[in-house]
Coordinates of C-alpha atoms in Angstrom, one line a residue:
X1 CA -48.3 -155.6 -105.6
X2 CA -46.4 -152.7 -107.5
X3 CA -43.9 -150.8 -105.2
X4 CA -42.9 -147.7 -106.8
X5 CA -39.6 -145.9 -105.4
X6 CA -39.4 -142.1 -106.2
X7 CA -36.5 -140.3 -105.0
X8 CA -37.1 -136.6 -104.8
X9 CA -36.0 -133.2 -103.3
X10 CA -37.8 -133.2 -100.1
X11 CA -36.5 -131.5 -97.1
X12 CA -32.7 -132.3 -98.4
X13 CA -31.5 -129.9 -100.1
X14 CA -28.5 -127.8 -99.2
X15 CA -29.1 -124.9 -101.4
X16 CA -30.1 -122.2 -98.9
X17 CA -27.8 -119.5 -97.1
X18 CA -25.8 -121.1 -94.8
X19 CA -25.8 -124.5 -96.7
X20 CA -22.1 -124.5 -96.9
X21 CA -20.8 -124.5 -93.2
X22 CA -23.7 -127.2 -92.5
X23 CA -22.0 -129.2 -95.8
X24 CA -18.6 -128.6 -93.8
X25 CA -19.8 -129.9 -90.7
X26 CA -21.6 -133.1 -92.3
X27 CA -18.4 -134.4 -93.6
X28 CA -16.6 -133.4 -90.9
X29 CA -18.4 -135.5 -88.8
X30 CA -18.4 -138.7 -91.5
X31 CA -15.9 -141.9 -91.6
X32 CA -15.6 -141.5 -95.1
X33 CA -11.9 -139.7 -95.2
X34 CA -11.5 -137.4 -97.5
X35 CA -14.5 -135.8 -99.5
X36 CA -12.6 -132.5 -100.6
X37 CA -14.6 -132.6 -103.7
X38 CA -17.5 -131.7 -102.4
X39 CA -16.0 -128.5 -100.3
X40 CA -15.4 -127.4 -104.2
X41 CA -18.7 -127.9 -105.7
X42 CA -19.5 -124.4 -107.7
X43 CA -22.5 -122.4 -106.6
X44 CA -24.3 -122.3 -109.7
X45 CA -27.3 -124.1 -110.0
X46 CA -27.5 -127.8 -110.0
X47 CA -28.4 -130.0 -113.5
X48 CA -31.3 -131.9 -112.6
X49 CA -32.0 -135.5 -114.3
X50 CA -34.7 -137.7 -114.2
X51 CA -34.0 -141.5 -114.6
X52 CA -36.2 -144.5 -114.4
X53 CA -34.1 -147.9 -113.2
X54 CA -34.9 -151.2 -112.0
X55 CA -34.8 -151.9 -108.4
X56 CA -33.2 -155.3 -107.3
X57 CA -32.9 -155.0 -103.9
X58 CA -35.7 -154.2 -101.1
X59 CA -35.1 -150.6 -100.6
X60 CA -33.2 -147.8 -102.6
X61 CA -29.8 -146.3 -102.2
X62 CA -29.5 -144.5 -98.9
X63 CA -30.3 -140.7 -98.7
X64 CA -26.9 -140.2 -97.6
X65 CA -25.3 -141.5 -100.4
X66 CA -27.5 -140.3 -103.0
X67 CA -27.0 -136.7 -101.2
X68 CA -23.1 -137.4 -101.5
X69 CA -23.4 -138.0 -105.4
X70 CA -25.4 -135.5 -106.2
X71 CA -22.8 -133.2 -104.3
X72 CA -20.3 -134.5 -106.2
X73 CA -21.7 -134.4 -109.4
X74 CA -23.4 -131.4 -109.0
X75 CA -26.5 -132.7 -110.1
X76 CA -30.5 -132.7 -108.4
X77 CA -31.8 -136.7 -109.5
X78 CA -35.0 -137.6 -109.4
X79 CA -34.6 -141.2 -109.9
X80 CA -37.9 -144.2 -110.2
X81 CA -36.6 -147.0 -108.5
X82 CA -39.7 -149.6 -110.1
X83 CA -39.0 -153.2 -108.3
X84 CA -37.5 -155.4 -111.4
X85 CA -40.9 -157.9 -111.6
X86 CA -42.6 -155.4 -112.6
X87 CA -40.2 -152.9 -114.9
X88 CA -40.4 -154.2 -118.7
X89 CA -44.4 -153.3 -117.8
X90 CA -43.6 -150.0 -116.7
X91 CA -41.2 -149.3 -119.4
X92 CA -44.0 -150.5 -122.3
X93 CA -46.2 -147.9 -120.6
X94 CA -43.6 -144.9 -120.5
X95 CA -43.0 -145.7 -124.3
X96 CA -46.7 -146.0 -125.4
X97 CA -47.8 -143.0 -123.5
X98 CA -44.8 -141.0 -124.9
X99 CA -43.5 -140.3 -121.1
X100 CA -40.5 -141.5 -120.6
X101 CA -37.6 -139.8 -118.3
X102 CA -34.9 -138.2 -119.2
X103 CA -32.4 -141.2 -118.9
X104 CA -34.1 -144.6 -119.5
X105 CA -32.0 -148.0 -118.1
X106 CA -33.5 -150.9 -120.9
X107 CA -32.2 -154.0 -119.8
X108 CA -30.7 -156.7 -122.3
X109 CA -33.7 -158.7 -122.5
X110 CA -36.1 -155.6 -123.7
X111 CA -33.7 -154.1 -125.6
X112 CA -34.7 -155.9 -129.0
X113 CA -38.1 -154.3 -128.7
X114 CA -37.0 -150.9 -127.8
X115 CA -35.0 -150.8 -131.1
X116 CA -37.9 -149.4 -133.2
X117 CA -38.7 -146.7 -131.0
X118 CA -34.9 -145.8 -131.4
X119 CA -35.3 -145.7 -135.2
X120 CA -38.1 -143.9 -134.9
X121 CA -36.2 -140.9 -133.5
X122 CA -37.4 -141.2 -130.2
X123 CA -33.6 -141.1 -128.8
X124 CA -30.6 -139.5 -129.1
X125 CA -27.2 -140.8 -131.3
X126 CA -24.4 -140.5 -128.8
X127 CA -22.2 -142.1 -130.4
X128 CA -20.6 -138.6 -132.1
X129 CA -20.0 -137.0 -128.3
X130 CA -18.4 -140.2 -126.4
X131 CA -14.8 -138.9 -127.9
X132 CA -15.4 -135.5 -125.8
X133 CA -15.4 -136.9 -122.5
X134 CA -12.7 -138.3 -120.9
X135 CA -13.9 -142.0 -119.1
X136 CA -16.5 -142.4 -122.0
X137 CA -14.1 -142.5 -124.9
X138 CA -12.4 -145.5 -123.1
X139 CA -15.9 -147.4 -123.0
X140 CA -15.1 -150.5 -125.0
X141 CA -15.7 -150.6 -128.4
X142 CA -16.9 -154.4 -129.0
X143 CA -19.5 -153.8 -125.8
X144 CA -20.9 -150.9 -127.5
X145 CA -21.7 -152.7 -130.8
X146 CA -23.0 -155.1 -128.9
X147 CA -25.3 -152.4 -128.4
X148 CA -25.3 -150.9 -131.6
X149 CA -28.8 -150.4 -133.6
X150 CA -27.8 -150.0 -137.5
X151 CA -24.3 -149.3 -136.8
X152 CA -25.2 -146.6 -134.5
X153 CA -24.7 -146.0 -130.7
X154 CA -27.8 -144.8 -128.4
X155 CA -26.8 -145.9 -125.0
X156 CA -24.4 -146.3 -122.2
X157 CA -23.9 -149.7 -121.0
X158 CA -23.9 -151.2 -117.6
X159 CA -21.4 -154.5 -117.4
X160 CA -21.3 -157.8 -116.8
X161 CA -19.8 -161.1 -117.1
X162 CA -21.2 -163.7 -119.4
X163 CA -22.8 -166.0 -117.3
X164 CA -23.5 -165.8 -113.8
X165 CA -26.3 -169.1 -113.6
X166 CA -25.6 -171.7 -111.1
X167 CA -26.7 -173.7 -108.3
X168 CA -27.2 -172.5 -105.2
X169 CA -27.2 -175.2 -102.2
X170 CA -27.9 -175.7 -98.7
X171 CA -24.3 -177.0 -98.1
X172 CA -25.0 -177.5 -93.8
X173 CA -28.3 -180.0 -95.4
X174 CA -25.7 -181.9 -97.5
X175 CA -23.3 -182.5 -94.5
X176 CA -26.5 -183.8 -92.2
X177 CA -27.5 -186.3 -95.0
X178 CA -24.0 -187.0 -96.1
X179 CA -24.1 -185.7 -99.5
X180 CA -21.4 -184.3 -101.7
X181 CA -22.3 -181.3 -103.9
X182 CA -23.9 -182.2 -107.0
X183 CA -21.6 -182.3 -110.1
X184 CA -24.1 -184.1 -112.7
X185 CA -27.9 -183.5 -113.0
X186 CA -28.7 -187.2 -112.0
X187 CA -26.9 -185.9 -108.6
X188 CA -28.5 -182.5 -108.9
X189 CA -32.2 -185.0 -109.0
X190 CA -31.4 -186.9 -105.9
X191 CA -30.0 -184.1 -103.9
X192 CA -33.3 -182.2 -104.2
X193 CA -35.0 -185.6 -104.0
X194 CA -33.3 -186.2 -100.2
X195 CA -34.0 -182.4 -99.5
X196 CA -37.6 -183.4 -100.2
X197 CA -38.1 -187.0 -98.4
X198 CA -35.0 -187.0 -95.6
X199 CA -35.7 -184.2 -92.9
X200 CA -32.1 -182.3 -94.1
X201 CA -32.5 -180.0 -91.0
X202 CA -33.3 -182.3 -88.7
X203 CA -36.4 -181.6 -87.0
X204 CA -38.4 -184.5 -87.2
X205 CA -40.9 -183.1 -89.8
X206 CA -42.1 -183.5 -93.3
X207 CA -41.7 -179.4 -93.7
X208 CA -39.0 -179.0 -96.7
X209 CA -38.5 -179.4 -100.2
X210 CA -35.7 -179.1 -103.1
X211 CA -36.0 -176.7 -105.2
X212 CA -37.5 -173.3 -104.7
X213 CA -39.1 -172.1 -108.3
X214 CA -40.3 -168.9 -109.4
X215 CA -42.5 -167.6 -112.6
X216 CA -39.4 -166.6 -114.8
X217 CA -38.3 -169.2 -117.8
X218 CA -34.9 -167.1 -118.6
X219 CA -33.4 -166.7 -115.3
X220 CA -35.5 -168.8 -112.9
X221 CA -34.5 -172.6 -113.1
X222 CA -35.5 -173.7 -116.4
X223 CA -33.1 -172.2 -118.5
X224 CA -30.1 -172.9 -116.6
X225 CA -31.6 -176.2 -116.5
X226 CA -31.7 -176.9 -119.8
X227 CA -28.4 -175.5 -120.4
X228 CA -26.9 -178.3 -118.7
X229 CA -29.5 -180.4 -120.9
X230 CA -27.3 -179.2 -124.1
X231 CA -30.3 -177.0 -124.9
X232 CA -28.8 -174.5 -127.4
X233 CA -29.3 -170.6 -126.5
X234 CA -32.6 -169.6 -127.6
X235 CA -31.4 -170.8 -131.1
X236 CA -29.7 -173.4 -133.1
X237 CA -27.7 -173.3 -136.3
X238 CA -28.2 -176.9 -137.8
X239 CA -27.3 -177.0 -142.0
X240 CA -28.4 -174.1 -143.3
X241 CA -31.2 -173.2 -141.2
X242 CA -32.0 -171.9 -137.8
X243 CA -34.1 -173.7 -135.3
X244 CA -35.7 -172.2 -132.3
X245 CA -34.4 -174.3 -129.3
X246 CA -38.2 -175.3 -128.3
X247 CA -37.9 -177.7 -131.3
X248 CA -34.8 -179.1 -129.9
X249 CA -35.0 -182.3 -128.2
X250 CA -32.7 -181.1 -125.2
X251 CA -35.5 -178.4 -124.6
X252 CA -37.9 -181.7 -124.4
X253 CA -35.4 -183.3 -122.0
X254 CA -35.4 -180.1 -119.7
X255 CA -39.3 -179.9 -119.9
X256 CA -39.4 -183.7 -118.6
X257 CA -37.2 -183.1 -115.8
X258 CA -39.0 -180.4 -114.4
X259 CA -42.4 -182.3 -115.2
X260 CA -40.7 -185.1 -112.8
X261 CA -39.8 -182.8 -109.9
X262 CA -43.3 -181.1 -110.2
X263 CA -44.9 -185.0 -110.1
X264 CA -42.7 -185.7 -107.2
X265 CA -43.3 -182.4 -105.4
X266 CA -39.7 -181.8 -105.6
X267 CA -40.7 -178.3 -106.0
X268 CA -42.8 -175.5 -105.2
X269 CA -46.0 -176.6 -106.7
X270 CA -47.4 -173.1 -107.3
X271 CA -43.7 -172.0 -109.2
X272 CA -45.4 -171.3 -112.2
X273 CA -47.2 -168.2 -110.3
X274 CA -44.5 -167.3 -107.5
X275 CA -42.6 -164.1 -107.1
X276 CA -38.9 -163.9 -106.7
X277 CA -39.2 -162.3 -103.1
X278 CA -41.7 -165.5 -102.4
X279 CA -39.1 -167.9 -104.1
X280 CA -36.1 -165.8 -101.8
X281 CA -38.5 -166.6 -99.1
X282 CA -38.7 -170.5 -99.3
X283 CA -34.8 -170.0 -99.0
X284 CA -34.7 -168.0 -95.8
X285 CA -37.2 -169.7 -93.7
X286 CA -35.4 -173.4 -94.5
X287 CA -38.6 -174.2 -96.6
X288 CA -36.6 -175.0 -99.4
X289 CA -32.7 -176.2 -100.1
X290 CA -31.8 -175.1 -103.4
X291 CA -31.9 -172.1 -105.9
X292 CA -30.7 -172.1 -109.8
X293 CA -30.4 -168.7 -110.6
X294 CA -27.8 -165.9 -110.7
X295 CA -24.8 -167.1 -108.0
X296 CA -24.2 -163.9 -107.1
X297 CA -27.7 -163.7 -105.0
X298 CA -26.1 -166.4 -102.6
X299 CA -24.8 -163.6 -100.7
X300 CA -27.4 -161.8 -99.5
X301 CA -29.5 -165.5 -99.3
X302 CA -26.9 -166.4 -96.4
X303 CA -26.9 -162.8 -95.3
X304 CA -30.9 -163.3 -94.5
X305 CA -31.2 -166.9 -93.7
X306 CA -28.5 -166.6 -90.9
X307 CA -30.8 -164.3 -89.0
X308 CA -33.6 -167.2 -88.7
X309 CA -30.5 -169.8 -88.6
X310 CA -27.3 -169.2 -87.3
X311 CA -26.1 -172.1 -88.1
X312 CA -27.3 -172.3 -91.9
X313 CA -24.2 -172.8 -94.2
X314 CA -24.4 -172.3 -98.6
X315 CA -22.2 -173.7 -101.2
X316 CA -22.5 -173.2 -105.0
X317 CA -22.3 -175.3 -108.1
X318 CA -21.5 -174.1 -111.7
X319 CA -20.5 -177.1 -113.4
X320 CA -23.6 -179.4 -113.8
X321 CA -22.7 -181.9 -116.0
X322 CA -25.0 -183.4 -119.1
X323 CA -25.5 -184.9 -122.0
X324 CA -23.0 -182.6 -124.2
X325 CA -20.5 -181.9 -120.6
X326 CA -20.5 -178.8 -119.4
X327 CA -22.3 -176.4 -120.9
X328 CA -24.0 -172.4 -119.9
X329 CA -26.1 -170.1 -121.3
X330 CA -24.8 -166.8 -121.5
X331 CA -26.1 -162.9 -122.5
X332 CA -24.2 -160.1 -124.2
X333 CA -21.0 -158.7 -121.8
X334 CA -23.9 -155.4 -120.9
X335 CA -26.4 -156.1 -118.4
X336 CA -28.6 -153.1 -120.3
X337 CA -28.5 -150.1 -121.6
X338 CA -29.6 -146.2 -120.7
X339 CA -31.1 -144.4 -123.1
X340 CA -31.4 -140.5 -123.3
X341 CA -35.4 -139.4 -124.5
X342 CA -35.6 -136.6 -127.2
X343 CA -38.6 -135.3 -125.7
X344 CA -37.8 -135.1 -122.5
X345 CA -33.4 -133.4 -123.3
X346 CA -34.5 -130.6 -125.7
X347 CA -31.0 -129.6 -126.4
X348 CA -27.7 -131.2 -127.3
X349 CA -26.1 -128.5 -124.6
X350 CA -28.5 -130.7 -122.7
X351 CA -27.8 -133.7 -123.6
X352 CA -24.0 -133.2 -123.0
X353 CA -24.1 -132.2 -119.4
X354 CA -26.2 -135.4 -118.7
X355 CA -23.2 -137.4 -120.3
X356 CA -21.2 -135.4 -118.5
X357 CA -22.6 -136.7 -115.4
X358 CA -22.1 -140.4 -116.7
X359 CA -18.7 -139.6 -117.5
X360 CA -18.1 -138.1 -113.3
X361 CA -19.3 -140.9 -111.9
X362 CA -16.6 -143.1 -113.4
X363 CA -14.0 -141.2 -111.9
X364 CA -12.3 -142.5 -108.5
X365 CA -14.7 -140.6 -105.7
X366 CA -18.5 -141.2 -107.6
X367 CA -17.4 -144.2 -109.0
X368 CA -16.0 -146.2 -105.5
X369 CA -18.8 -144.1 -103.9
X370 CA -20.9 -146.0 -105.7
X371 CA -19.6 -149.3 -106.1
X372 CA -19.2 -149.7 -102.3
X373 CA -20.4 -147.0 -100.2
X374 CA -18.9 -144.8 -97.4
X375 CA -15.5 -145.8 -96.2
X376 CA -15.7 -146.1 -92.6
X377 CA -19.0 -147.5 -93.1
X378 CA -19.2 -149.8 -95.4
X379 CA -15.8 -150.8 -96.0
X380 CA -12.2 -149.9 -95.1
X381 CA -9.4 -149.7 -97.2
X382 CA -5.8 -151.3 -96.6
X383 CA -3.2 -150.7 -99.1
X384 CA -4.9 -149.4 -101.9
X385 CA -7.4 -152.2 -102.2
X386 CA -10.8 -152.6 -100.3
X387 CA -11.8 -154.9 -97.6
X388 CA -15.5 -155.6 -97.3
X389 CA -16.2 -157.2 -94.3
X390 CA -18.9 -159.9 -93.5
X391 CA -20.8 -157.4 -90.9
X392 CA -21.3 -155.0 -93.0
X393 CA -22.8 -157.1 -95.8
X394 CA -26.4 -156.6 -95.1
X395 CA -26.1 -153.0 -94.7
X396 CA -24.3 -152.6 -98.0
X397 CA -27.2 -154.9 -99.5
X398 CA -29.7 -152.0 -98.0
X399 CA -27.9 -148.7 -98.6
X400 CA -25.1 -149.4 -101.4
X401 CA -26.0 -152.4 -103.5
X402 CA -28.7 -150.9 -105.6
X403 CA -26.6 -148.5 -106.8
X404 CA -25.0 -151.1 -109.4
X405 CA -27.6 -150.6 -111.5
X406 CA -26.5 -146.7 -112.1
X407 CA -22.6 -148.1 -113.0
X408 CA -21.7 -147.7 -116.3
X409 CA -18.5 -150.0 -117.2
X410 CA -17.9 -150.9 -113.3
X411 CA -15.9 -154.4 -114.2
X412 CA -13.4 -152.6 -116.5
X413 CA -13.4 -149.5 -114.9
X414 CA -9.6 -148.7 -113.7
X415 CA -10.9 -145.9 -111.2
X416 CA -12.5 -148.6 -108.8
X417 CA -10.9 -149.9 -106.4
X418 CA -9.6 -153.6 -106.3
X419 CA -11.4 -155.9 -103.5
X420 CA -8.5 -157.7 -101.0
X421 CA -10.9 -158.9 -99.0
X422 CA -14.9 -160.0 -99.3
X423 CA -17.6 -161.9 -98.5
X424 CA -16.3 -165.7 -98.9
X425 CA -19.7 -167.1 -100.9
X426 CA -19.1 -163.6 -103.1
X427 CA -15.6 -164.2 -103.6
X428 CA -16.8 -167.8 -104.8
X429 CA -19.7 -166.9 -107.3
X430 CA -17.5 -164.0 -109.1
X431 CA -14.9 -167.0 -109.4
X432 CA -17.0 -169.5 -110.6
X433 CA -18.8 -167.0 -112.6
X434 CA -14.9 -166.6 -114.4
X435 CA -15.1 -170.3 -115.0
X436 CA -18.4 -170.6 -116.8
X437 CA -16.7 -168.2 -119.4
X438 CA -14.9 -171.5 -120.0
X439 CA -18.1 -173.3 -121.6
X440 CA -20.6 -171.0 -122.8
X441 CA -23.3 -171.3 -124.7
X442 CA -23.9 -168.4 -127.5
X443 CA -27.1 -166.7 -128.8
X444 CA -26.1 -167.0 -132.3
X445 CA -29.0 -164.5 -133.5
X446 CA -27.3 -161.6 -131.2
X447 CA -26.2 -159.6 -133.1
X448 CA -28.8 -160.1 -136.3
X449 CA -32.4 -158.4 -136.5
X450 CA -35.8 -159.9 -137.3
X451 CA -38.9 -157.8 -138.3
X452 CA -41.1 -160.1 -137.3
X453 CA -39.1 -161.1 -134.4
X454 CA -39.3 -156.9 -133.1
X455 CA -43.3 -156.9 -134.0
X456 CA -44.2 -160.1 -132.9
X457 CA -41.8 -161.8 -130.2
X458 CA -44.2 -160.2 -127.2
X459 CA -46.8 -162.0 -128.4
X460 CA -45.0 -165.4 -129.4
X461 CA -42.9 -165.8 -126.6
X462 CA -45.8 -165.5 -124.7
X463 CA -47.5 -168.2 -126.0
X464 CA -44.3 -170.9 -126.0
X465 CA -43.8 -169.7 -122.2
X466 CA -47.4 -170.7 -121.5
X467 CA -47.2 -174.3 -123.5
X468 CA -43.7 -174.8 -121.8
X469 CA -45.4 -174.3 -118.2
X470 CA -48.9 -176.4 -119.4
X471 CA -46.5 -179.1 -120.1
X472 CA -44.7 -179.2 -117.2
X473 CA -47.6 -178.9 -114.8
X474 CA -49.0 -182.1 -117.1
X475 CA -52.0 -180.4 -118.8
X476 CA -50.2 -180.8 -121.8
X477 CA -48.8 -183.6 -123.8
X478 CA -46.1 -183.7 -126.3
X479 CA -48.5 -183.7 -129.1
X480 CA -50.4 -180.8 -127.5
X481 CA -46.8 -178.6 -127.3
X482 CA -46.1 -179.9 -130.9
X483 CA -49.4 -178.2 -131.9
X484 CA -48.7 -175.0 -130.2
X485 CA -45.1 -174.8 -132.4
X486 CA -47.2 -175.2 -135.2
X487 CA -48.8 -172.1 -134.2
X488 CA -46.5 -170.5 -133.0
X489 CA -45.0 -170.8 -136.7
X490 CA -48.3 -169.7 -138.6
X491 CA -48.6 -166.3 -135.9
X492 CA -45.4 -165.2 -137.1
X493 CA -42.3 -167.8 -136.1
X494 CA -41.8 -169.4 -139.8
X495 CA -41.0 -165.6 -141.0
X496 CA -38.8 -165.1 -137.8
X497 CA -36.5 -168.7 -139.0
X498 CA -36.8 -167.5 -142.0
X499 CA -35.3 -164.1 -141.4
X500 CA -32.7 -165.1 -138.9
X501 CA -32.0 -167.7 -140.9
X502 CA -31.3 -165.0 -144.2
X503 CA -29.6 -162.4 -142.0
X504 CA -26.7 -165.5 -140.3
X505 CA -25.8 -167.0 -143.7
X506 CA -25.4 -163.8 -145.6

């Protein structure tokens, strides 16, 4: 089901006579200290934007706090939120139709197949203007070639650390059947195996499994899986050639492992077809035990699950040892990229304001504003630094934490605040996350370009994602998967090695 989140200017607006001593009385009345700036806000007409972003979190922002930046800002948004299953579709659609928004958020993984629409003059440069603002020319320069297309810049990037995958455990299951926290994937196997066949919570009934699955080969299970397999990042320079890492025979390895756990029913039979919110589900209700995914979701997991559960504890795992030790995959320091339409900003006067609005909301007010809501609220502050406290975490989750997804350069940002004092498990992923940095895995094609690989990759990626899940769910052997290399190479794939390969060694 496709939820679509529009924010627009209904009923909110303070703009007629009399708006101003209602404004006064508002923050008058709110925890949030001192919002001065928006007593100063100039009576000229407001710039409005449009945006399309992804939503990763159940709801939007909170009026309130979108009302607050857009009084700061002086701006009128009307922002999609489009839940994050379905947004690569909706953003195909905007292109092909020719409708896109104003401000466009691409994220990483789209991003290679957004570059020829960029070529083709459907979006402005901005690399010339980031020198004429004052928090944009301080962007950093490696991130933004990171971003580059041809040497030039088109977007503003959101950041994020290298590598956030882990595991995510039921730590009060563990202490019931005695376990420790699995530090190889042998122990990873027979902690979900127990999860599966030992009642971990107790009740006397054959109601739980160990892994929770969903229909996502990147940043579901399998791909931190075969990480820890020694799988190489979607590539692998061997000699003087590049081979895709579905040839490799650590990508075998990981398809055999899951292939066991679906024999075993060690997982979610149906993961080939579930939903995040269904996998997040298995979670919550105790159905399931553990999650491989992003670390950083562990948070709001605990958040829900304690509801149900009071007495349900989580721990984390980033080193999975394998094969070749430790090892992670890892994407490019920006999470994505927004991109401003020609069609839609007419006008480099245009086009400058909207940057201009960027640039605001990376000083101190829009950008902690952003980052952690309302002081009072959602946080309080002690000496400079912020404490978020554990009663509030569900509430930031709701009203605050989507909001992420609008910060451009939050991590190295110096006009956020630091954190004294959080959540305890989101204290623990952002640390671990820092220690994956220690053993990542690179994309070695990152920064080159394909022709094929831009026309094509829908198409075949498509095709290796459905032999990888055929295998797994043992309608496919390893002659059968062989077969579909082979045609995955004569579709286009021999010219995409072949090019990759040309572009690395020149």
């Amino acid at each position: 089901m496709m939820i679509l989140f529009k924010r627009k200017a209904w009923g909110r607006r303070l703009i007629a006579a009399g708006a101003g001593l209602l404004s006064i009385m508002l923050i008058s009345g709110c925890n949030s200290g001192a919002l001065k700036a928006e007593l100063q806000v100039p009576a000229e007409e407001k710039l409005p934007i449009s945006m399309m972003v992804p939503l990763h979190f159940p709801h939007p922002p909170s009026d309130e706090i979108m009302d607050r930046i857009e009084q700061l800002t002086h701006t009128e948004l009307e922002i999609n939120w489009i839940t994050d299953g379905i947004y690569t579709d909706k953003l195909n659609t905007a292109l092909t139709t020719n409708s896109m928004k104003k401000v466009t958020f691409v994220k990483h993984i789209d991003y290679p197949f957004i570059k020829n629409a960029i070529r083709t003059d459907a979006f402005w440069e901005i690399g010339s203007y980031i020198e004429e603002f004052p928090n944009l020319r301080y962007l950093d320069s490696g991130i933004l070639e990171q971003t580059a297309v041809d040497g030039r810049i088109y977007g503003l990037y959101t950041e994020r650390p290298s590598s956030r995958q882990g595991v995510i455990i039921r730590e009060d299951w563990l202490d019931r059947l005695g376990l420790e926290t699995p530090k190889t994937l042998d122990q990873l196997y027979e902690v979900m195996r127990a999860f599966t066949f030992s009642d971990p919570d107790g009740n006397g009934m054959d109601d739980t499994i160990g892994l929770a699955d969903r229909n996502d080969l990147t940043y579901g299970a399998f791909k931190t899986l075969s990480s820890y397999f020694g799988t190489p990042n979607n590539w692998l320079v061997k000699g003087n050639t590049l081979i895709p890492e579905f040839e490799t025979q650590a990508y075998l390895d990981t398809m055999n492992f899951m292939k066991k756990l679906v024999k075993e029913k060690l997982i979610n039979q149906d993961f080939a077809v579930t939903s995040k919110d269904v996998q997040r589900d298995m979670i919550i209700t105790g159905k399931a035990g553990v999650y491989i995914g992003s670390m950083t979701d562990v948070q709001r997991l605990y958040d829900e699950t304690k509801v149900l559960n009071p007495d349900a504890r989580f721990t984390l795992s980033n080193r999975i040892q394998g094969p070749a030790g430790y090892k992670v995959w890892s994407i490019p320091n920006y999470n994505g990229v927004f991109l401003f339409s020609k069609k839609a900003i007419e006008t480099e006067a245009e086009l400058k304001k909207i940057l201009g609005f960027f640039d605001r909301t990376m000083d101190e007010d829009v950008a902690n504003l952003m980052r952690y809501g309302i002081e009072g609220i959602h946080y309080t502050v002690q000496d400079g630094k912020v404490l978020l406290d554990e009663g509030t975490s569900i509430l930031r989750v709701n009203e605050v934490n989507p909001l992420y997804t609008l910060m451009i350069a939050d991590l190295s940002n110096p006009n956020v605040m630091p954190i004294a004092k959080q959540e305890a498990l989101t204290a623990l992923a952002e640390e671990l996350s820092m220690d994956n940095e220690k053993f990542l895995v690179q994309d070695p094609t990152l920064h080159l370009e394909s022709d094929t690989y831009a026309e094509k990759n829908v198409e075949l990626e498509t095709l290796i994602s459905d032999a990888t899940y055929h295998y797994i769910l043992g309608n496919l052997d390893q002659e059968g998967f062989a077969r579909e290399i082979d045609r995955w190479k004569q579709l286009g794939g021999e010219d995409i090695i072949q090019e990759y390969t040309s572009a690395y060694f020149k």
